[in-house]
Amino acid sequence: MRVQSAITALAVLVTSVAAEERVSYEGYKVYRIDTHDESEQIHKLIDGLHAVEVSCGESDHFDLAVAPEDVEAFQALGFDAFLLSEDLSVDLAEEGPVESFYESDANFTLEARQQSLPALSWFNLYRPYVEHATFFSQLQAAFPSNSRIFNVGNSYQGRSIYGIHLWGPGGQGSRPAVYFHGTVHAREWISAPVVEYLTWHLIDGYRNNDPLVRSFFDKYDFYIVPFVNPDGFVYTQSTDRLWRKNRQPRSGSSCVGTDGNRNWNFQWSTPGGASTSPCSETYRGQAAGDTPEIRALTTFTNSLSTRGIKLFIDWHSYGQYILLPYGYNCQARAPNHNAQMSVAAGFSNAIRAVSGTRFTYGPSCSTLYATTGSSPDYMGGAMGAEYSWTVELRPGPGGGSSGFVLPASQIVVSGREQWEGIKYVLSTI
Ligand SMILES: [Zn+2]
C-alpha cells in the first residue's frame, strides 16, 4: 500500500515535471504571413499546427514560428508568407545567459550596501526574476528618506506585484504622478531593465544634486512597477521563453493566460482590438478587470487620482514606437493630441541623438494596430492622464523571429536612449 502510494506520488511528480519541461524552439521556422484581410480564416487554418505567434499584435501581417514537424503542413496551406528565420533557437541564443548578479558577490547584504546603488554591471546581462526584487530593495536602501517599496497586490500565482515610489522635497504623495509599468507581456524582457535603468538614474541624479533631476522631483512623484505580470515572466525564465500572457487558467478551456493589456476597463468590449478566445495571445478575459493583476493595478491606479497622473508609460517591446492615445479607435484622439504629438516628436529626437535609433510616434491604433482594454487607453480615457503612452523598445519593426530577444549587449544602450528621451519629456511637459 505504502509502495503503491509512493509510486502514485512519483507518477504525479513525473507528470507535472514533464508538463513543465522547458520548451525547445530548435528547428522552428519563422514566417511572416500577409493576411490580405483574411486573418480569421488564416488563424482557423493554422489552429491545429504546433506553432506560436511571435508578433506583438497584428496589422496586415503577423509572424508565426512553426515547429519542425509541421513545416510541411504549413507550407501546403499556401499562404502569402516569407521565411524570416531558419531556426528560432539560434536567434534565442543571441540573448545571452540569465546570470545571477547578487549570488556571485559573497559580501552582499543590503545593510552593507545601504549607501550605494547597485553597480551598473547589473545591466550587462538579463537577471533571474528573484534578483529584481533585491535590486529594488537596494535602490530603496540607498534612497531611504525619499522612497518606499509598495505592494499593489498579488498575481494569480500569489507573487507580489511590487513597485517603488520616489518623491522629492515636497514629501510623499504631494505631487502629480509619473507612472511607469513594465513587463505586462512576459516575453518582452528588455522592458524591466529599461525601467530599472530609469529608476537608477533618477535616484542617482537626486543623490548627486543634479539640477535637472532635482527639478523633476520638485514637480512629480514617481511610481514604478517593473513587473505587471510576474507569473508570466517567471514562466518565460523557467519554461517557455516566448510566453506572453498571465498564467491564469479558464474553465472550459485548456488554454492558459489572459492578455493583461487587453483586460483594463476602458473600451474593453469594443470589437476589433482583442480576442474572445482563451487560446489567443490577445485574449481579453471574460470581463473587464477579471485578472488578479489588472484588478489590483486598477485599485492602485485609482488611488493616484487625488494628485492626478501627469505621465503614464507602459514599456513593451518591440518595434521602436512611441504610441499615443488611442488604441481602441483609429479616429479617436486625446483632447491635447497636438501637445502629445509635439512632446513625442521631441522624445523621439532625444532618443535618436544617442546612437541614431529611430522611434516612430503617433496615435496607437492608426500607427500600429487596434487594441482595446489597454492600460494607456485606460489611463488616458478613464483616469485623465495628461500623457499616456506605450513605448515599444528595441529592436525595430523588422524584428520578426528574434524581436522579443534583444542581445544583452543592447540593454545599456536601450536604457540610455530612454533616459535621454525621458529627461526631454520631463523637462517639457
Ligand atoms: Zn507588449
Coordinates of C-alpha atoms and ligand atoms in Angstrom, one line a residue:
M1 CA 0.0 0.0 0.0
R2 CA 2.7 2.3 1.0
V3 CA 4.7 1.3 -2.0
Q4 CA 1.7 1.9 -4.2
S5 CA 1.1 5.4 -2.9
A6 CA 4.8 6.2 -3.3
I7 CA 4.6 5.1 -6.9
T8 CA 1.4 7.1 -7.5
A9 CA 3.1 10.1 -5.9
L10 CA 6.1 9.6 -8.1
A11 CA 3.9 9.3 -11.2
V12 CA 2.2 12.6 -10.3
L13 CA 5.5 14.2 -9.8
V14 CA 6.9 12.9 -13.1
T15 CA 3.8 14.0 -15.0
S16 CA 4.0 17.5 -13.5
V17 CA 7.7 17.8 -14.2
A18 CA 7.1 16.6 -17.7
A19 CA 4.4 19.2 -18.3
E20 CA 6.8 21.9 -17.2
E21 CA 9.7 20.8 -19.2
R22 CA 11.5 23.7 -20.9
V23 CA 10.1 24.4 -24.4
S24 CA 12.7 24.0 -27.1
Y25 CA 12.4 26.1 -30.3
E26 CA 15.1 24.1 -32.1
G27 CA 14.3 23.8 -35.7
Y28 CA 11.2 26.2 -35.5
K29 CA 11.0 28.2 -38.7
V30 CA 9.6 31.7 -38.5
Y31 CA 7.3 33.1 -41.3
R32 CA 5.8 36.5 -41.9
I33 CA 2.3 36.0 -43.2
D34 CA 0.4 38.6 -45.2
T35 CA -3.2 38.4 -44.1
H36 CA -4.9 40.2 -47.0
D37 CA -7.8 40.9 -44.7
E38 CA -8.4 37.2 -44.1
S39 CA -6.8 36.9 -40.7
E40 CA -9.7 35.0 -39.1
Q41 CA -9.7 32.4 -41.9
I42 CA -5.9 32.0 -41.7
H43 CA -6.0 31.6 -37.9
K44 CA -8.6 28.8 -38.3
L45 CA -6.3 27.0 -40.8
I46 CA -3.2 27.2 -38.6
D47 CA -5.1 26.3 -35.4
G48 CA -4.0 22.6 -35.4
L49 CA -0.4 23.3 -36.1
H50 CA 2.4 23.3 -33.5
A51 CA 3.2 27.0 -33.8
V52 CA 3.5 30.2 -31.8
E53 CA 2.7 33.7 -32.8
V54 CA 5.7 35.9 -32.4
S55 CA 4.3 39.3 -33.3
C56 CA 3.2 42.0 -30.8
G57 CA -0.2 42.3 -32.5
E58 CA -1.5 42.3 -35.9
S59 CA -2.0 44.8 -38.8
D60 CA -1.8 43.5 -42.3
H61 CA 0.7 40.7 -41.4
F62 CA 1.8 38.6 -38.5
D63 CA 4.8 36.4 -37.7
L64 CA 4.5 32.7 -36.9
A65 CA 7.1 30.3 -35.6
V66 CA 6.3 26.8 -36.8
A67 CA 7.5 23.6 -35.2
P68 CA 9.7 21.4 -37.5
E69 CA 7.2 18.6 -37.6
D70 CA 4.5 20.9 -39.1
V71 CA 6.6 23.0 -41.5
E72 CA 5.5 20.9 -44.4
A73 CA 1.8 21.1 -43.4
F74 CA 2.2 24.9 -43.1
Q75 CA 3.7 25.3 -46.5
A76 CA 0.9 23.2 -48.0
L77 CA -1.6 25.8 -46.8
G78 CA -0.1 28.1 -49.5
F79 CA -0.3 31.4 -47.6
D80 CA 1.4 34.6 -48.9
A81 CA 4.4 34.2 -46.5
F82 CA 8.1 34.5 -46.4
L83 CA 10.8 33.0 -44.2
L84 CA 12.2 35.3 -41.5
S85 CA 14.3 32.7 -39.7
E86 CA 15.6 29.2 -40.4
D87 CA 15.9 28.3 -36.8
L88 CA 14.3 30.3 -34.0
S89 CA 16.6 28.6 -31.3
V90 CA 19.6 30.2 -33.0
D91 CA 18.0 33.7 -32.6
L92 CA 17.1 33.0 -29.0
A93 CA 20.7 32.0 -28.1
E94 CA 21.8 35.5 -29.1
E95 CA 20.2 36.9 -26.0
G96 CA 22.9 35.5 -23.8
P97 CA 22.5 33.7 -20.5
V98 CA 20.4 34.7 -17.5
E99 CA 23.0 35.1 -14.8
S100 CA 22.9 35.9 -11.1
F101 CA 24.2 39.3 -10.1
Y102 CA 24.0 39.0 -6.3
E103 CA 25.0 35.4 -5.7
S104 CA 28.5 35.9 -7.1
D105 CA 29.0 38.6 -4.5
A106 CA 29.5 36.8 -1.2
N107 CA 29.8 40.0 0.7
F108 CA 26.4 41.3 -0.5
T109 CA 24.0 42.3 2.2
L110 CA 21.5 45.1 2.0
E111 CA 23.0 46.6 5.2
A112 CA 26.5 46.6 3.8
R113 CA 25.3 48.3 0.7
Q114 CA 22.9 50.7 2.2
Q115 CA 24.8 53.7 1.0
S116 CA 25.4 52.6 -2.6
L117 CA 23.3 52.0 -5.6
P118 CA 23.7 48.6 -7.4
A119 CA 26.7 48.5 -9.7
L120 CA 25.8 49.4 -13.3
S121 CA 27.1 45.9 -14.3
W122 CA 23.6 44.8 -13.3
F123 CA 22.6 45.9 -16.8
N124 CA 25.2 43.8 -18.6
L125 CA 23.0 40.7 -18.6
Y126 CA 19.5 39.5 -18.1
R127 CA 18.8 38.6 -14.5
P128 CA 16.7 36.0 -12.7
Y129 CA 13.3 37.2 -11.5
V130 CA 14.0 37.0 -7.8
E131 CA 17.0 39.2 -8.0
H132 CA 15.0 42.1 -9.4
A133 CA 13.3 42.5 -6.1
T134 CA 16.7 42.6 -4.4
F135 CA 17.8 45.2 -6.9
F136 CA 14.8 47.4 -6.0
S137 CA 15.4 46.8 -2.2
Q138 CA 19.0 48.0 -2.8
L139 CA 17.7 51.1 -4.7
Q140 CA 15.3 51.9 -1.8
A141 CA 18.0 51.4 0.8
A142 CA 20.2 53.8 -1.0
F143 CA 17.4 56.4 -1.0
P144 CA 15.8 55.8 2.3
S145 CA 14.2 59.2 3.0
N146 CA 12.7 59.6 -0.4
S147 CA 11.4 56.2 -1.4
R148 CA 9.4 53.2 -0.4
I149 CA 8.6 49.8 -1.9
F150 CA 4.9 49.3 -2.3
N151 CA 2.8 46.2 -3.0
V152 CA -0.1 46.7 -5.4
G153 CA -1.5 43.2 -4.7
N154 CA -0.8 39.6 -5.8
S155 CA -0.7 37.9 -9.1
Y156 CA -2.7 34.8 -9.9
Q157 CA 0.0 32.6 -8.5
G158 CA 0.4 34.7 -5.5
R159 CA 3.5 36.8 -6.4
S160 CA 3.7 40.3 -5.1
I161 CA 3.2 43.0 -7.8
Y162 CA 5.6 45.5 -6.3
G163 CA 6.8 48.9 -7.2
I164 CA 8.9 51.7 -5.9
H165 CA 7.6 55.2 -5.1
L166 CA 10.1 58.1 -5.3
W167 CA 9.4 61.6 -4.1
G168 CA 11.2 64.9 -3.6
P169 CA 11.3 67.7 -1.1
G170 CA 7.5 68.2 -1.1
G171 CA 7.1 64.9 0.7
Q172 CA 5.5 61.6 -0.1
G173 CA 2.5 61.8 -2.5
S174 CA 2.5 65.6 -2.7
R175 CA 2.8 65.9 -6.5
P176 CA 1.2 64.6 -9.7
A177 CA 2.3 61.1 -10.7
V178 CA 4.7 60.0 -13.2
Y179 CA 3.8 56.4 -13.5
F180 CA 5.7 53.6 -15.3
H181 CA 4.6 49.9 -15.9
G182 CA 6.9 47.2 -17.2
T183 CA 6.5 43.6 -18.3
V184 CA 2.8 43.2 -18.8
H185 CA 3.8 41.0 -21.7
A186 CA 6.1 38.3 -20.2
R187 CA 8.4 37.7 -23.1
E188 CA 9.3 41.4 -23.6
W189 CA 12.4 41.1 -21.4
I190 CA 14.0 44.4 -22.2
S191 CA 11.1 46.2 -20.5
A192 CA 12.2 45.6 -16.9
P193 CA 15.9 46.5 -17.3
V194 CA 15.0 49.8 -19.1
V195 CA 12.5 50.7 -16.3
E196 CA 15.2 49.9 -13.8
Y197 CA 17.8 52.0 -15.7
L198 CA 15.5 55.0 -15.5
T199 CA 14.8 54.4 -11.8
W200 CA 18.6 54.0 -11.0
H201 CA 19.3 57.3 -12.8
L202 CA 16.5 59.2 -11.2
I203 CA 17.9 58.2 -7.7
D204 CA 21.5 58.8 -8.7
G205 CA 20.7 62.2 -10.1
Y206 CA 18.9 63.3 -7.0
R207 CA 21.6 62.0 -4.7
N208 CA 24.2 63.8 -6.6
N209 CA 22.3 67.1 -6.7
D210 CA 21.9 67.1 -10.5
P211 CA 19.8 70.2 -11.0
L212 CA 17.8 68.8 -13.9
V213 CA 16.8 65.6 -12.0
R214 CA 16.2 67.7 -8.8
S215 CA 13.7 69.8 -10.9
F216 CA 11.8 66.6 -11.8
F217 CA 11.4 65.8 -8.1
D218 CA 10.2 69.3 -7.4
K219 CA 7.3 68.6 -9.8
Y220 CA 6.4 64.9 -9.6
D221 CA 6.1 61.8 -7.5
F222 CA 7.3 58.7 -9.4
Y223 CA 5.6 55.3 -9.2
I224 CA 7.4 52.5 -11.0
V225 CA 6.0 48.9 -11.3
P226 CA 8.6 46.8 -13.2
F227 CA 6.6 43.5 -13.4
V228 CA 2.9 43.9 -14.0
N229 CA 2.8 40.2 -15.0
P230 CA 5.3 38.4 -12.7
D231 CA 3.9 34.9 -13.2
G232 CA 4.3 35.2 -17.0
F233 CA 7.8 36.5 -16.6
V234 CA 8.8 33.6 -14.3
Y235 CA 7.4 31.2 -16.8
T236 CA 9.5 32.7 -19.6
Q237 CA 12.6 32.1 -17.5
S238 CA 11.6 28.6 -16.3
T239 CA 9.8 27.1 -19.2
D240 CA 8.8 29.0 -22.3
R241 CA 10.8 32.0 -23.4
L242 CA 8.0 33.2 -25.7
W243 CA 5.2 33.2 -23.2
R244 CA 3.2 36.4 -23.3
K245 CA 0.1 36.3 -21.1
N246 CA -0.5 35.8 -17.4
R247 CA -0.8 32.2 -16.1
Q248 CA -4.5 32.1 -15.1
P249 CA -6.5 29.1 -16.4
R250 CA -10.1 29.5 -17.6
S251 CA -12.9 27.0 -17.1
G252 CA -13.9 25.3 -20.3
S253 CA -10.6 25.8 -22.0
S254 CA -7.3 24.0 -21.8
C255 CA -5.5 27.2 -22.9
V256 CA -3.9 29.3 -20.1
G257 CA -3.5 33.0 -19.8
T258 CA -5.1 36.4 -20.4
D259 CA -3.5 39.3 -22.0
G260 CA -3.3 41.9 -19.3
N261 CA -3.0 44.7 -21.8
R262 CA -6.5 43.8 -23.2
N263 CA -8.1 43.5 -19.7
W264 CA -8.4 47.1 -18.5
N265 CA -11.9 48.5 -18.0
F266 CA -11.9 51.0 -20.9
Q267 CA -13.5 50.2 -24.2
W268 CA -13.0 46.6 -23.1
S269 CA -15.9 45.2 -25.2
T270 CA -15.3 47.3 -28.3
P271 CA -14.7 44.7 -31.1
G272 CA -11.5 44.6 -33.2
G273 CA -8.7 45.1 -30.7
A274 CA -8.6 41.9 -28.6
S275 CA -9.7 38.3 -28.8
T276 CA -12.5 36.5 -27.1
S277 CA -10.7 33.1 -27.5
P278 CA -8.8 31.9 -24.4
C279 CA -6.2 30.4 -26.8
S280 CA -5.4 33.6 -28.4
E281 CA -2.3 35.7 -27.5
T282 CA -4.6 38.7 -27.1
Y283 CA -7.3 37.1 -25.1
R284 CA -9.1 39.8 -23.2
G285 CA -10.7 37.7 -20.4
Q286 CA -14.4 37.1 -19.6
A287 CA -15.0 40.5 -18.1
A288 CA -13.0 43.7 -17.8
G289 CA -10.6 43.6 -15.0
D290 CA -11.1 39.9 -14.3
T291 CA -7.4 39.1 -13.9
P292 CA -5.9 39.4 -10.4
E293 CA -3.1 41.6 -11.8
I294 CA -5.2 44.2 -13.5
R295 CA -7.8 44.2 -10.7
A296 CA -5.1 45.1 -8.2
L297 CA -3.4 47.6 -10.5
T298 CA -6.8 49.3 -11.2
T299 CA -7.3 49.9 -7.5
F300 CA -3.8 51.2 -7.1
T301 CA -4.1 53.4 -10.2
N302 CA -7.4 54.9 -8.9
S303 CA -5.6 55.8 -5.7
L304 CA -3.3 58.1 -7.7
S305 CA -6.2 60.2 -9.0
T306 CA -6.0 62.6 -6.0
R307 CA -3.0 64.4 -7.4
G308 CA -3.6 63.2 -11.0
I309 CA -1.4 61.4 -13.5
K310 CA 0.8 63.7 -15.5
L311 CA 2.6 60.9 -17.5
F312 CA 2.0 57.2 -17.8
I313 CA 4.2 54.9 -19.9
D314 CA 3.7 51.2 -20.4
W315 CA 7.1 49.8 -21.6
H316 CA 6.9 47.0 -24.2
S317 CA 9.0 45.6 -27.0
Y318 CA 9.4 45.5 -29.9
G319 CA 9.3 47.8 -32.9
Q320 CA 10.6 51.2 -31.7
Y321 CA 7.4 53.1 -31.4
I322 CA 6.0 55.8 -29.1
L323 CA 2.3 55.2 -29.2
L324 CA -0.2 57.9 -28.1
P325 CA -4.0 57.6 -27.4
Y326 CA -5.9 55.9 -28.6
G327 CA -5.7 52.2 -29.4
Y328 CA -9.5 51.3 -29.5
N329 CA -10.4 53.5 -32.4
C330 CA -8.2 54.8 -35.2
Q331 CA -10.1 58.2 -35.3
A332 CA -10.2 58.9 -31.6
R333 CA -7.7 61.5 -30.3
A334 CA -6.9 62.8 -26.9
P335 CA -8.1 66.4 -26.2
N336 CA -4.4 67.5 -26.0
H337 CA -3.4 65.5 -29.0
N338 CA -1.3 68.2 -30.6
A339 CA 0.7 68.7 -27.4
Q340 CA 1.2 64.9 -27.1
M341 CA 2.5 64.7 -30.7
S342 CA 4.9 67.6 -30.1
V343 CA 6.4 66.1 -27.0
A344 CA 6.5 62.6 -28.6
A345 CA 8.5 64.2 -31.5
G346 CA 11.0 65.7 -29.1
F347 CA 11.2 62.3 -27.2
S348 CA 11.9 60.5 -30.5
N349 CA 14.6 63.1 -31.4
A350 CA 16.3 62.8 -28.0
I351 CA 16.4 59.0 -28.4
R352 CA 17.9 59.3 -31.9
A353 CA 20.6 61.7 -30.6
V354 CA 22.1 58.8 -28.5
S355 CA 23.0 56.5 -31.4
G356 CA 20.8 57.1 -34.3
T357 CA 17.9 54.8 -33.4
R358 CA 14.6 55.8 -34.9
F359 CA 11.4 55.6 -32.9
T360 CA 8.2 56.2 -34.9
Y361 CA 5.5 58.1 -33.0
G362 CA 1.7 58.6 -33.4
P363 CA -1.7 57.5 -32.2
S364 CA -1.6 53.8 -31.2
C365 CA -4.4 52.4 -33.5
S366 CA -3.5 54.4 -36.6
T367 CA 0.2 54.0 -36.2
L368 CA 0.4 50.2 -35.4
Y369 CA -2.9 48.3 -34.8
A370 CA -6.1 48.4 -32.8
T371 CA -6.0 47.5 -29.1
T372 CA -8.9 47.5 -26.7
G373 CA -8.8 47.4 -22.9
S374 CA -5.1 48.6 -22.9
S375 CA -3.5 50.3 -20.0
P376 CA -2.6 53.6 -21.8
D377 CA -6.2 53.9 -23.1
Y378 CA -7.4 53.3 -19.5
M379 CA -5.0 55.9 -18.0
G380 CA -5.8 58.5 -20.7
G381 CA -9.5 57.8 -21.2
A382 CA -10.7 56.8 -17.7
M383 CA -8.1 58.4 -15.4
G384 CA -7.4 61.6 -17.4
A385 CA -3.7 61.1 -17.5
E386 CA -2.3 64.0 -19.5
Y387 CA 0.3 62.0 -21.4
S388 CA -0.5 58.3 -21.7
W389 CA 1.8 56.2 -23.9
T390 CA 3.1 52.8 -24.9
V391 CA 6.7 52.7 -25.7
E392 CA 7.8 49.7 -27.9
L393 CA 11.5 49.3 -27.3
R394 CA 14.3 47.8 -29.5
P395 CA 14.6 46.1 -31.9
G396 CA 12.9 47.8 -34.8
P397 CA 9.8 46.5 -36.7
G398 CA 11.8 44.1 -38.8
G399 CA 12.5 42.0 -35.6
G400 CA 10.3 39.1 -36.6
S401 CA 11.7 35.9 -35.2
S402 CA 14.0 37.5 -32.7
G403 CA 12.1 40.6 -31.9
F404 CA 11.4 39.7 -28.3
V405 CA 15.0 38.7 -27.9
L406 CA 17.4 41.6 -27.6
P407 CA 21.0 40.7 -27.1
A408 CA 22.1 41.6 -23.6
S409 CA 24.8 43.8 -25.1
Q410 CA 22.0 46.2 -26.1
I411 CA 20.4 46.6 -22.6
V412 CA 22.6 49.6 -21.6
V413 CA 22.2 51.5 -24.8
S414 CA 18.4 50.9 -24.7
G415 CA 18.4 52.3 -21.2
R416 CA 20.5 55.3 -22.3
E417 CA 18.2 56.1 -25.2
Q418 CA 15.1 56.1 -22.9
W419 CA 16.9 58.1 -20.2
E420 CA 17.8 60.8 -22.6
G421 CA 14.3 60.7 -24.0
I422 CA 12.6 60.8 -20.6
K423 CA 14.8 63.8 -19.5
Y424 CA 13.5 65.7 -22.5
V425 CA 9.9 64.7 -21.8
L426 CA 10.0 65.5 -18.0
S427 CA 11.6 68.9 -18.9
T428 CA 9.0 69.7 -21.4
I429 CA 5.6 68.6 -20.1
Ligands
ZN1 ZN 3.8 44.1 -25.4

